[in-house]
JSON list of C-alpha atoms and ligand atoms in Angstrom, two decimals:
[
{"chain": "A", "resi": 7, "resn": "MET", "atom": "CA", "xyz": [24.81, -12.52, 12.42]},
{"chain": "A", "resi": 8, "resn": "ASN", "atom": "CA", "xyz": [21.11, -11.80, 12.11]},
{"chain": "A", "resi": 9, "resn": "SER", "atom": "CA", "xyz": [19.86, -8.24, 11.93]},
{"chain": "A", "resi": 10, "resn": "PRO", "atom": "CA", "xyz": [18.11, -7.15, 15.12]},
{"chain": "A", "resi": 11, "resn": "VAL", "atom": "CA", "xyz": [14.51, -6.24, 15.68]},
{"chain": "A", "resi": 12, "resn": "LEU", "atom": "CA", "xyz": [14.50, -2.55, 16.50]},
{"chain": "A", "resi": 13, "resn": "ILE", "atom": "CA", "xyz": [12.07, -1.58, 19.27]},
{"chain": "A", "resi": 14, "resn": "VAL", "atom": "CA", "xyz": [11.25, 2.12, 19.29]},
{"chain": "A", "resi": 15, "resn": "GLU", "atom": "CA", "xyz": [9.40, 2.68, 22.55]},
{"chain": "A", "resi": 16, "resn": "ASP", "atom": "CA", "xyz": [9.67, 5.42, 25.15]},
{"chain": "A", "resi": 17, "resn": "GLU", "atom": "CA", "xyz": [8.32, 3.35, 28.04]},
{"chain": "A", "resi": 18, "resn": "PRO", "atom": "CA", "xyz": [11.47, 1.60, 29.24]},
{"chain": "A", "resi": 19, "resn": "LYS", "atom": "CA", "xyz": [9.63, -1.17, 31.06]},
{"chain": "A", "resi": 20, "resn": "LEU", "atom": "CA", "xyz": [7.59, -2.07, 28.02]},
{"chain": "A", "resi": 21, "resn": "ALA", "atom": "CA", "xyz": [10.64, -1.91, 25.77]},
{"chain": "A", "resi": 22, "resn": "ARG", "atom": "CA", "xyz": [12.53, -4.24, 28.09]},
{"chain": "A", "resi": 23, "resn": "LEU", "atom": "CA", "xyz": [9.61, -6.66, 28.25]},
{"chain": "A", "resi": 24, "resn": "MET", "atom": "CA", "xyz": [9.31, -6.84, 24.45]},
{"chain": "A", "resi": 25, "resn": "SER", "atom": "CA", "xyz": [13.04, -7.15, 24.09]},
{"chain": "A", "resi": 26, "resn": "ASN", "atom": "CA", "xyz": [13.17, -10.06, 26.57]},
{"chain": "A", "resi": 27, "resn": "TYR", "atom": "CA", "xyz": [10.41, -11.95, 24.85]},
{"chain": "A", "resi": 28, "resn": "LEU", "atom": "CA", "xyz": [11.92, -11.43, 21.41]},
{"chain": "A", "resi": 29, "resn": "GLN", "atom": "CA", "xyz": [15.30, -12.61, 22.65]},
{"chain": "A", "resi": 30, "resn": "GLN", "atom": "CA", "xyz": [13.71, -15.69, 24.17]},
{"chain": "A", "resi": 31, "resn": "ALA", "atom": "CA", "xyz": [12.16, -16.36, 20.78]},
{"chain": "A", "resi": 32, "resn": "GLY", "atom": "CA", "xyz": [15.62, -16.24, 19.24]},
{"chain": "A", "resi": 33, "resn": "TYR", "atom": "CA", "xyz": [15.72, -12.69, 17.89]},
{"chain": "A", "resi": 34, "resn": "GLU", "atom": "CA", "xyz": [18.28, -10.07, 18.60]},
{"chain": "A", "resi": 35, "resn": "ALA", "atom": "CA", "xyz": [16.62, -6.89, 19.87]},
{"chain": "A", "resi": 36, "resn": "GLU", "atom": "CA", "xyz": [17.70, -3.27, 20.17]},
{"chain": "A", "resi": 37, "resn": "CYS", "atom": "CA", "xyz": [15.77, -0.46, 21.83]},
{"chain": "A", "resi": 38, "resn": "LEU", "atom": "CA", "xyz": [15.51, 3.26, 21.14]},
{"chain": "A", "resi": 39, "resn": "GLU", "atom": "CA", "xyz": [13.47, 5.75, 23.14]},
{"chain": "A", "resi": 40, "resn": "ASN", "atom": "CA", "xyz": [13.62, 8.92, 21.09]},
{"chain": "A", "resi": 41, "resn": "GLY", "atom": "CA", "xyz": [12.04, 9.31, 17.66]},
{"chain": "A", "resi": 42, "resn": "LEU", "atom": "CA", "xyz": [14.96, 11.38, 16.41]},
{"chain": "A", "resi": 43, "resn": "GLU", "atom": "CA", "xyz": [17.37, 8.51, 16.93]},
{"chain": "A", "resi": 44, "resn": "VAL", "atom": "CA", "xyz": [15.60, 6.13, 14.55]},
{"chain": "A", "resi": 45, "resn": "LEU", "atom": "CA", "xyz": [16.79, 7.28, 11.13]},
{"chain": "A", "resi": 46, "resn": "PRO", "atom": "CA", "xyz": [20.47, 7.63, 12.05]},
{"chain": "A", "resi": 47, "resn": "ARG", "atom": "CA", "xyz": [20.36, 4.18, 13.62]},
{"chain": "A", "resi": 48, "resn": "ILE", "atom": "CA", "xyz": [18.77, 2.38, 10.70]},
{"chain": "A", "resi": 49, "resn": "ARG", "atom": "CA", "xyz": [21.02, 4.14, 8.20]},
{"chain": "A", "resi": 50, "resn": "GLU", "atom": "CA", "xyz": [23.92, 2.75, 10.17]},
{"chain": "A", "resi": 51, "resn": "ARG", "atom": "CA", "xyz": [22.51, -0.75, 10.40]},
{"chain": "A", "resi": 52, "resn": "MET", "atom": "CA", "xyz": [19.24, -1.84, 8.81]},
{"chain": "A", "resi": 53, "resn": "PRO", "atom": "CA", "xyz": [17.19, -3.91, 11.27]},
{"chain": "A", "resi": 54, "resn": "ALA", "atom": "CA", "xyz": [15.22, -7.00, 10.29]},
{"chain": "A", "resi": 55, "resn": "LEU", "atom": "CA", "xyz": [12.02, -5.32, 11.47]},
{"chain": "A", "resi": 56, "resn": "ILE", "atom": "CA", "xyz": [10.96, -2.20, 13.37]},
{"chain": "A", "resi": 57, "resn": "LEU", "atom": "CA", "xyz": [8.38, -2.09, 16.17]},
{"chain": "A", "resi": 58, "resn": "LEU", "atom": "CA", "xyz": [7.44, 1.55, 16.07]},
{"chain": "A", "resi": 59, "resn": "ASP", "atom": "CA", "xyz": [5.46, 3.25, 18.81]},
{"chain": "A", "resi": 60, "resn": "LEU", "atom": "CA", "xyz": [3.21, 6.08, 17.66]},
{"chain": "A", "resi": 61, "resn": "MET", "atom": "CA", "xyz": [3.69, 8.61, 20.45]},
{"chain": "A", "resi": 62, "resn": "LEU", "atom": "CA", "xyz": [7.37, 9.26, 20.97]},
{"chain": "A", "resi": 63, "resn": "PRO", "atom": "CA", "xyz": [9.52, 12.12, 22.12]},
{"chain": "A", "resi": 64, "resn": "GLY", "atom": "CA", "xyz": [11.43, 13.83, 19.32]},
{"chain": "A", "resi": 65, "resn": "ARG", "atom": "CA", "xyz": [9.49, 12.64, 16.29]},
{"chain": "A", "resi": 66, "resn": "ASN", "atom": "CA", "xyz": [6.21, 10.73, 16.12]},
{"chain": "A", "resi": 67, "resn": "GLY", "atom": "CA", "xyz": [5.76, 7.27, 14.64]},
{"chain": "A", "resi": 68, "resn": "VAL", "atom": "CA", "xyz": [3.72, 8.44, 11.65]},
{"chain": "A", "resi": 69, "resn": "ASP", "atom": "CA", "xyz": [6.44, 10.82, 10.47]},
{"chain": "A", "resi": 70, "resn": "ILE", "atom": "CA", "xyz": [9.15, 8.26, 11.13]},
{"chain": "A", "resi": 71, "resn": "CYS", "atom": "CA", "xyz": [7.27, 5.64, 9.13]},
{"chain": "A", "resi": 72, "resn": "LYS", "atom": "CA", "xyz": [6.94, 8.05, 6.19]},
{"chain": "A", "resi": 73, "resn": "ASP", "atom": "CA", "xyz": [10.64, 8.89, 6.40]},
{"chain": "A", "resi": 74, "resn": "ILE", "atom": "CA", "xyz": [11.62, 5.24, 6.37]},
{"chain": "A", "resi": 75, "resn": "ARG", "atom": "CA", "xyz": [9.29, 4.36, 3.50]},
{"chain": "A", "resi": 76, "resn": "SER", "atom": "CA", "xyz": [10.91, 7.00, 1.33]},
{"chain": "A", "resi": 77, "resn": "PHE", "atom": "CA", "xyz": [13.99, 4.82, 1.08]},
{"chain": "A", "resi": 78, "resn": "SER", "atom": "CA", "xyz": [13.35, 1.39, 2.56]},
{"chain": "A", "resi": 79, "resn": "SER", "atom": "CA", "xyz": [10.80, -1.41, 2.58]},
{"chain": "A", "resi": 80, "resn": "VAL", "atom": "CA", "xyz": [12.01, -2.81, 5.93]},
{"chain": "A", "resi": 81, "resn": "PRO", "atom": "CA", "xyz": [9.04, -4.41, 7.74]},
{"chain": "A", "resi": 82, "resn": "ILE", "atom": "CA", "xyz": [7.38, -2.01, 10.20]},
{"chain": "A", "resi": 83, "resn": "ILE", "atom": "CA", "xyz": [4.83, -2.84, 12.88]},
{"chain": "A", "resi": 84, "resn": "MET", "atom": "CA", "xyz": [3.19, 0.26, 14.31]},
{"chain": "A", "resi": 85, "resn": "VAL", "atom": "CA", "xyz": [2.24, 0.25, 17.97]},
{"chain": "A", "resi": 86, "resn": "THR", "atom": "CA", "xyz": [-0.50, 2.49, 19.28]},
{"chain": "A", "resi": 87, "resn": "ALA", "atom": "CA", "xyz": [-2.18, 2.98, 22.62]},
{"chain": "A", "resi": 88, "resn": "ARG", "atom": "CA", "xyz": [-5.58, 3.60, 21.06]},
{"chain": "A", "resi": 89, "resn": "ILE", "atom": "CA", "xyz": [-7.53, 1.04, 19.11]},
{"chain": "A", "resi": 90, "resn": "GLU", "atom": "CA", "xyz": [-9.50, 3.74, 17.25]},
{"chain": "A", "resi": 91, "resn": "GLU", "atom": "CA", "xyz": [-6.23, 5.16, 16.01]},
{"chain": "A", "resi": 92, "resn": "ILE", "atom": "CA", "xyz": [-5.64, 2.12, 13.83]},
{"chain": "A", "resi": 93, "resn": "ASP", "atom": "CA", "xyz": [-8.35, 3.10, 11.35]},
{"chain": "A", "resi": 94, "resn": "ARG", "atom": "CA", "xyz": [-6.86, 6.54, 10.97]},
{"chain": "A", "resi": 95, "resn": "LEU", "atom": "CA", "xyz": [-3.40, 5.04, 10.46]},
{"chain": "A", "resi": 96, "resn": "LEU", "atom": "CA", "xyz": [-4.74, 2.64, 7.83]},
{"chain": "A", "resi": 97, "resn": "GLY", "atom": "CA", "xyz": [-6.31, 5.59, 6.04]},
{"chain": "A", "resi": 98, "resn": "LEU", "atom": "CA", "xyz": [-2.97, 7.34, 5.87]},
{"chain": "A", "resi": 99, "resn": "GLU", "atom": "CA", "xyz": [-1.57, 4.42, 3.86]},
{"chain": "A", "resi": 100, "resn": "LEU", "atom": "CA", "xyz": [1.76, 4.67, 5.57]},
{"chain": "A", "resi": 101, "resn": "GLY", "atom": "CA", "xyz": [2.95, 1.37, 4.24]},
{"chain": "A", "resi": 102, "resn": "ALA", "atom": "CA", "xyz": [3.33, -0.22, 7.67]},
{"chain": "A", "resi": 103, "resn": "ASP", "atom": "CA", "xyz": [3.10, -4.01, 7.60]},
{"chain": "A", "resi": 104, "resn": "ASP", "atom": "CA", "xyz": [0.98, -4.47, 10.69]},
{"chain": "A", "resi": 105, "resn": "TYR", "atom": "CA", "xyz": [-0.53, -2.62, 13.65]},
{"chain": "A", "resi": 106, "resn": "ILE", "atom": "CA", "xyz": [-0.62, -3.61, 17.30]},
{"chain": "A", "resi": 107, "resn": "CYS", "atom": "CA", "xyz": [-2.67, -1.96, 20.00]},
{"chain": "A", "resi": 108, "resn": "LYS", "atom": "CA", "xyz": [-1.59, -1.51, 23.61]},
{"chain": "A", "resi": 109, "resn": "PRO", "atom": "CA", "xyz": [-2.04, -3.16, 25.99]},
{"chain": "A", "resi": 110, "resn": "PHE", "atom": "CA", "xyz": [-0.77, -6.28, 24.28]},
{"chain": "A", "resi": 111, "resn": "SER", "atom": "CA", "xyz": [0.70, -9.51, 25.49]},
{"chain": "A", "resi": 112, "resn": "PRO", "atom": "CA", "xyz": [4.39, -9.93, 24.68]},
{"chain": "A", "resi": 113, "resn": "ARG", "atom": "CA", "xyz": [3.48, -13.28, 23.17]},
{"chain": "A", "resi": 114, "resn": "GLU", "atom": "CA", "xyz": [1.21, -11.52, 20.69]},
{"chain": "A", "resi": 115, "resn": "VAL", "atom": "CA", "xyz": [4.04, -9.19, 19.71]},
{"chain": "A", "resi": 116, "resn": "VAL", "atom": "CA", "xyz": [6.38, -12.11, 19.10]},
{"chain": "A", "resi": 117, "resn": "ALA", "atom": "CA", "xyz": [3.71, -13.85, 17.00]},
{"chain": "A", "resi": 118, "resn": "ARG", "atom": "CA", "xyz": [3.14, -10.72, 14.91]},
{"chain": "A", "resi": 119, "resn": "VAL", "atom": "CA", "xyz": [6.86, -10.20, 14.43]},
{"chain": "A", "resi": 120, "resn": "LYS", "atom": "CA", "xyz": [7.23, -13.78, 13.24]},
{"chain": "A", "resi": 121, "resn": "ALA", "atom": "CA", "xyz": [4.28, -13.47, 10.87]},
{"chain": "A", "resi": 122, "resn": "VAL", "atom": "CA", "xyz": [5.50, -10.22, 9.33]},
{"chain": "A", "resi": 123, "resn": "LEU", "atom": "CA", "xyz": [9.04, -11.52, 8.92]},
{"chain": "A", "resi": 124, "resn": "ARG", "atom": "CA", "xyz": [7.74, -14.69, 7.30]},
{"chain": "A", "resi": 125, "resn": "ARG", "atom": "CA", "xyz": [5.57, -12.68, 4.90]},
{"chain": "A", "resi": 126, "resn": "SER", "atom": "CA", "xyz": [8.35, -10.32, 3.97]},
{"chain": "A", "resi": 127, "resn": "SER", "atom": "CA", "xyz": [10.80, -13.14, 3.33]},
{"chain": "A", "resi": 128, "resn": "GLU", "atom": "CA", "xyz": [8.30, -14.68, 0.95]},
{"chain": "A", "resi": 129, "resn": "GLN", "atom": "CA", "xyz": [8.05, -11.48, -1.01]},
{"chain": "A", "resi": 130, "resn": "LEU", "atom": "CA", "xyz": [10.46, -10.26, -3.63]},
{"chain": "A", "resi": 131, "resn": "PRO", "atom": "CA", "xyz": [13.20, -8.08, -2.19]},
{"chain": "A", "resi": 132, "resn": "SER", "atom": "CA", "xyz": [11.57, -4.85, -3.24]},
{"chain": "A", "resi": 133, "resn": "ILE", "atom": "CA", "xyz": [7.97, -4.32, -2.26]},
{"chain": "A", "resi": 134, "resn": "VAL", "atom": "CA", "xyz": [7.13, -1.39, -4.45]},
{"chain": "A", "resi": 135, "resn": "PRO", "atom": "CA", "xyz": [3.34, -1.21, -4.52]},
{"chain": "A", "resi": 136, "resn": "PRO", "atom": "CA", "xyz": [1.74, -2.00, -7.88]},
{"chain": "A", "resi": 137, "resn": "VAL", "atom": "CA", "xyz": [0.77, 0.96, -10.07]},
{"chain": "A", "resi": 138, "resn": "LEU", "atom": "CA", "xyz": [-2.84, -0.14, -10.22]},
{"chain": "A", "resi": 139, "resn": "GLN", "atom": "CA", "xyz": [-4.90, -2.25, -7.84]},
{"chain": "A", "resi": 140, "resn": "LEU", "atom": "CA", "xyz": [-8.48, -3.13, -8.60]},
{"chain": "A", "resi": 141, "resn": "ASP", "atom": "CA", "xyz": [-11.14, -3.96, -6.03]},
{"chain": "A", "resi": 142, "resn": "GLU", "atom": "CA", "xyz": [-14.02, -5.46, -7.92]},
{"chain": "A", "resi": 143, "resn": "ASN", "atom": "CA", "xyz": [-16.40, -5.60, -4.97]},
{"chain": "A", "resi": 144, "resn": "ARG", "atom": "CA", "xyz": [-16.17, -1.90, -4.33]},
{"chain": "A", "resi": 145, "resn": "LEU", "atom": "CA", "xyz": [-15.67, -0.76, -7.95]},
{"chain": "A", "resi": 146, "resn": "LEU", "atom": "CA", "xyz": [-12.59, 0.90, -6.67]},
{"chain": "A", "resi": 147, "resn": "ALA", "atom": "CA", "xyz": [-9.33, 1.37, -8.48]},
{"chain": "A", "resi": 148, "resn": "ILE", "atom": "CA", "xyz": [-6.25, 2.41, -6.57]},
{"chain": "A", "resi": 149, "resn": "LEU", "atom": "CA", "xyz": [-3.81, 4.15, -8.84]},
{"chain": "A", "resi": 150, "resn": "ARG", "atom": "CA", "xyz": [-0.42, 4.91, -7.32]},
{"chain": "A", "resi": 151, "resn": "GLY", "atom": "CA", "xyz": [-1.99, 4.70, -3.89]},
{"chain": "A", "resi": 152, "resn": "GLN", "atom": "CA", "xyz": [-4.89, 7.01, -4.72]},
{"chain": "A", "resi": 153, "resn": "GLU", "atom": "CA", "xyz": [-8.49, 5.92, -4.90]},
{"chain": "A", "resi": 154, "resn": "LEU", "atom": "CA", "xyz": [-10.65, 6.29, -8.00]},
{"chain": "A", "resi": 155, "resn": "GLU", "atom": "CA", "xyz": [-14.36, 5.75, -7.70]},
{"chain": "A", "resi": 156, "resn": "LEU", "atom": "CA", "xyz": [-15.64, 4.30, -10.93]},
{"chain": "A", "resi": 157, "resn": "THR", "atom": "CA", "xyz": [-18.89, 3.30, -12.53]},
{"chain": "A", "resi": 158, "resn": "VAL", "atom": "CA", "xyz": [-19.34, -0.35, -13.49]},
{"chain": "A", "resi": 159, "resn": "VAL", "atom": "CA", "xyz": [-18.57, 0.38, -17.13]},
{"chain": "A", "resi": 160, "resn": "GLU", "atom": "CA", "xyz": [-15.50, 2.46, -16.32]},
{"chain": "A", "resi": 161, "resn": "PHE", "atom": "CA", "xyz": [-14.25, -0.19, -13.95]},
{"chain": "A", "resi": 162, "resn": "ASN", "atom": "CA", "xyz": [-14.72, -2.95, -16.53]},
{"chain": "A", "resi": 163, "resn": "LEU", "atom": "CA", "xyz": [-12.95, -0.91, -19.17]},
{"chain": "A", "resi": 164, "resn": "LEU", "atom": "CA", "xyz": [-10.00, -0.21, -16.92]},
{"chain": "A", "resi": 165, "resn": "GLU", "atom": "CA", "xyz": [-9.81, -3.83, -15.82]},
{"chain": "A", "resi": 166, "resn": "PHE", "atom": "CA", "xyz": [-9.93, -5.08, -19.39]},
{"chain": "A", "resi": 167, "resn": "LEU", "atom": "CA", "xyz": [-7.36, -2.64, -20.76]},
{"chain": "A", "resi": 168, "resn": "SER", "atom": "CA", "xyz": [-4.97, -2.99, -17.85]},
{"chain": "A", "resi": 169, "resn": "ALA", "atom": "CA", "xyz": [-4.92, -6.79, -18.07]},
{"chain": "A", "resi": 170, "resn": "ASN", "atom": "CA", "xyz": [-2.66, -6.38, -21.11]},
{"chain": "A", "resi": 171, "resn": "PRO", "atom": "CA", "xyz": [-0.60, -3.21, -20.77]},
{"chain": "A", "resi": 172, "resn": "GLY", "atom": "CA", "xyz": [0.47, -1.79, -24.10]},
{"chain": "A", "resi": 173, "resn": "ARG", "atom": "CA", "xyz": [-2.00, -3.81, -26.14]},
{"chain": "A", "resi": 174, "resn": "ILE", "atom": "CA", "xyz": [-4.26, -1.73, -28.36]},
{"chain": "A", "resi": 175, "resn": "TYR", "atom": "CA", "xyz": [-7.96, -2.53, -28.34]},
{"chain": "A", "resi": 176, "resn": "GLY", "atom": "CA", "xyz": [-10.38, -1.34, -30.98]},
{"chain": "A", "resi": 177, "resn": "ARG", "atom": "CA", "xyz": [-13.70, 0.19, -29.96]},
{"chain": "A", "resi": 178, "resn": "GLU", "atom": "CA", "xyz": [-15.51, -2.90, -31.17]},
{"chain": "A", "resi": 179, "resn": "GLN", "atom": "CA", "xyz": [-13.48, -5.19, -28.95]},
{"chain": "A", "resi": 180, "resn": "LEU", "atom": "CA", "xyz": [-14.14, -2.94, -26.01]},
{"chain": "A", "resi": 181, "resn": "MET", "atom": "CA", "xyz": [-17.86, -2.86, -26.75]},
{"chain": "A", "resi": 182, "resn": "ASP", "atom": "CA", "xyz": [-17.97, -6.65, -27.03]},
{"chain": "A", "resi": 183, "resn": "HIS", "atom": "CA", "xyz": [-16.37, -6.85, -23.64]},
{"chain": "A", "resi": 184, "resn": "ILE", "atom": "CA", "xyz": [-18.53, -4.23, -21.96]},
{"chain": "A", "resi": 185, "resn": "TYR", "atom": "CA", "xyz": [-21.82, -5.21, -23.59]},
{"chain": "A", "resi": 186, "resn": "PRO", "atom": "CA", "xyz": [-21.59, -8.96, -24.12]},
{"chain": "A", "resi": 187, "resn": "ASP", "atom": "CA", "xyz": [-25.35, -9.09, -24.69]},
{"chain": "A", "resi": 188, "resn": "GLN", "atom": "CA", "xyz": [-24.71, -7.40, -28.05]},
{"chain": "A", "resi": 189, "resn": "ARG", "atom": "CA", "xyz": [-26.81, -4.45, -27.10]},
{"chain": "A", "resi": 190, "resn": "ILE", "atom": "CA", "xyz": [-26.73, -1.90, -29.87]},
{"chain": "A", "resi": 191, "resn": "VAL", "atom": "CA", "xyz": [-24.58, 0.94, -28.72]},
{"chain": "A", "resi": 192, "resn": "SER", "atom": "CA", "xyz": [-22.76, 3.49, -30.73]},
{"chain": "A", "resi": 193, "resn": "ASP", "atom": "CA", "xyz": [-18.99, 3.34, -30.59]},
{"chain": "A", "resi": 194, "resn": "ARG", "atom": "CA", "xyz": [-19.16, 6.91, -29.33]},
{"chain": "A", "resi": 195, "resn": "THR", "atom": "CA", "xyz": [-20.51, 5.39, -26.12]},
{"chain": "A", "resi": 196, "resn": "ILE", "atom": "CA", "xyz": [-17.14, 3.79, -25.52]},
{"chain": "A", "resi": 197, "resn": "ASP", "atom": "CA", "xyz": [-15.44, 7.10, -26.24]},
{"chain": "A", "resi": 198, "resn": "SER", "atom": "CA", "xyz": [-17.52, 8.87, -23.66]},
{"chain": "A", "resi": 199, "resn": "HIS", "atom": "CA", "xyz": [-16.89, 6.24, -21.00]},
{"chain": "A", "resi": 200, "resn": "ILE", "atom": "CA", "xyz": [-13.18, 6.36, -21.75]},
{"chain": "A", "resi": 201, "resn": "LYS", "atom": "CA", "xyz": [-13.29, 10.14, -21.58]},
{"chain": "A", "resi": 202, "resn": "ASN", "atom": "CA", "xyz": [-14.86, 10.02, -18.13]},
{"chain": "A", "resi": 203, "resn": "LEU", "atom": "CA", "xyz": [-12.42, 7.39, -16.99]},
{"chain": "A", "resi": 204, "resn": "ARG", "atom": "CA", "xyz": [-9.47, 9.45, -18.19]},
{"chain": "A", "resi": 205, "resn": "ARG", "atom": "CA", "xyz": [-10.85, 12.53, -16.49]},
{"chain": "A", "resi": 206, "resn": "LYS", "atom": "CA", "xyz": [-11.03, 10.65, -13.17]},
{"chain": "A", "resi": 207, "resn": "ILE", "atom": "CA", "xyz": [-7.53, 9.29, -13.66]},
{"chain": "A", "resi": 208, "resn": "ALA", "atom": "CA", "xyz": [-6.22, 12.76, -14.48]},
{"chain": "A", "resi": 209, "resn": "CYS", "atom": "CA", "xyz": [-7.53, 13.98, -11.11]},
{"chain": "A", "resi": 210, "resn": "VAL", "atom": "CA", "xyz": [-5.25, 11.60, -9.22]},
{"chain": "A", "resi": 211, "resn": "SER", "atom": "CA", "xyz": [-2.46, 11.32, -11.77]},
{"chain": "A", "resi": 212, "resn": "PRO", "atom": "CA", "xyz": [-2.30, 14.64, -13.65]},
{"chain": "A", "resi": 213, "resn": "ASP", "atom": "CA", "xyz": [1.28, 14.19, -14.81]},
{"chain": "A", "resi": 214, "resn": "ILE", "atom": "CA", "xyz": [1.15, 10.71, -16.30]},
{"chain": "A", "resi": 215, "resn": "GLU", "atom": "CA", "xyz": [-1.35, 9.43, -18.82]},
{"chain": "A", "resi": 216, "resn": "VAL", "atom": "CA", "xyz": [-2.51, 5.92, -18.18]},
{"chain": "A", "resi": 217, "resn": "ILE", "atom": "CA", "xyz": [-5.02, 5.34, -20.95]},
{"chain": "A", "resi": 218, "resn": "HIS", "atom": "CA", "xyz": [-3.88, 6.43, -24.36]},
{"chain": "A", "resi": 219, "resn": "SER", "atom": "CA", "xyz": [-5.97, 6.80, -27.45]},
{"chain": "A", "resi": 220, "resn": "VAL", "atom": "CA", "xyz": [-4.36, 5.45, -30.58]},
{"chain": "A", "resi": 221, "resn": "TYR", "atom": "CA", "xyz": [-5.63, 7.49, -33.47]},
{"chain": "A", "resi": 222, "resn": "GLY", "atom": "CA", "xyz": [-7.94, 5.61, -35.78]},
{"chain": "A", "resi": 223, "resn": "VAL", "atom": "CA", "xyz": [-7.50, 2.35, -33.88]},
{"chain": "A", "resi": 224, "resn": "GLY", "atom": "CA", "xyz": [-8.66, 2.47, -30.29]},
{"chain": "A", "resi": 225, "resn": "TYR", "atom": "CA", "xyz": [-7.18, 2.59, -26.83]},
{"chain": "A", "resi": 226, "resn": "LYS", "atom": "CA", "xyz": [-4.43, 1.09, -24.75]},
{"chain": "A", "resi": 227, "resn": "TYR", "atom": "CA", "xyz": [-3.43, 1.03, -21.12]},
{"chain": "A", "resi": 228, "resn": "ASP", "atom": "CA", "xyz": [0.16, 2.03, -20.51]},
{"chain": "A", "resi": 229, "resn": "PRO", "atom": "CA", "xyz": [1.16, 3.73, -17.27]},
{"chain": "A", "resi": 230, "resn": "GLN", "atom": "CA", "xyz": [4.75, 4.43, -18.35]},
{"chain": "B", "resi": 302, "resn": "CA", "atom": "CA1", "xyz": [4.86, 6.19, 23.61]}
]
């Protein structure tokens, strides 16, 4: 038997409408109205996906989403009544898989549910976020979910080192990578860029060193 789609929605009419459409599309659907009922229910039986309203009696959708993400990567689609809320929710990095704004057409909900389920079935069973994500266009590194704003040189250094975790690079290799035009720079330049980079990393990850200096040799990236 397939796991159901769990609809957490305190407007009974809307919940029924979504449930009908999902059933017509071949899904099993279950509804809950109170936020406090969600965790006990999913601990009992993990749904295939959760449609989670933001404003709920008992416990709000944001807190529920955080609770769930502490132990499960079950697909979650957050539902909000305010379009401007979506930006705020994105900023909270809750780990929801998609966001839908009310009023919506039931067809749209079914399409989103299908898309999210398809995506999640294509992924590996656990969707633990990567330690480091790099966004070249914005010179932004996201380390364990936290943003680091970097200079071009710092970004390039981090990108280069992290491409081969554990591999040690000498200062010369790093300089060749950072200054391919063979500009004359002292190898202390690399040290000072690395120092700044490590300082920024320490701000978001004070407990774990990510870039290690290897005495007399150079540097390596190793987030373990
Ligand atoms: Ca509501």
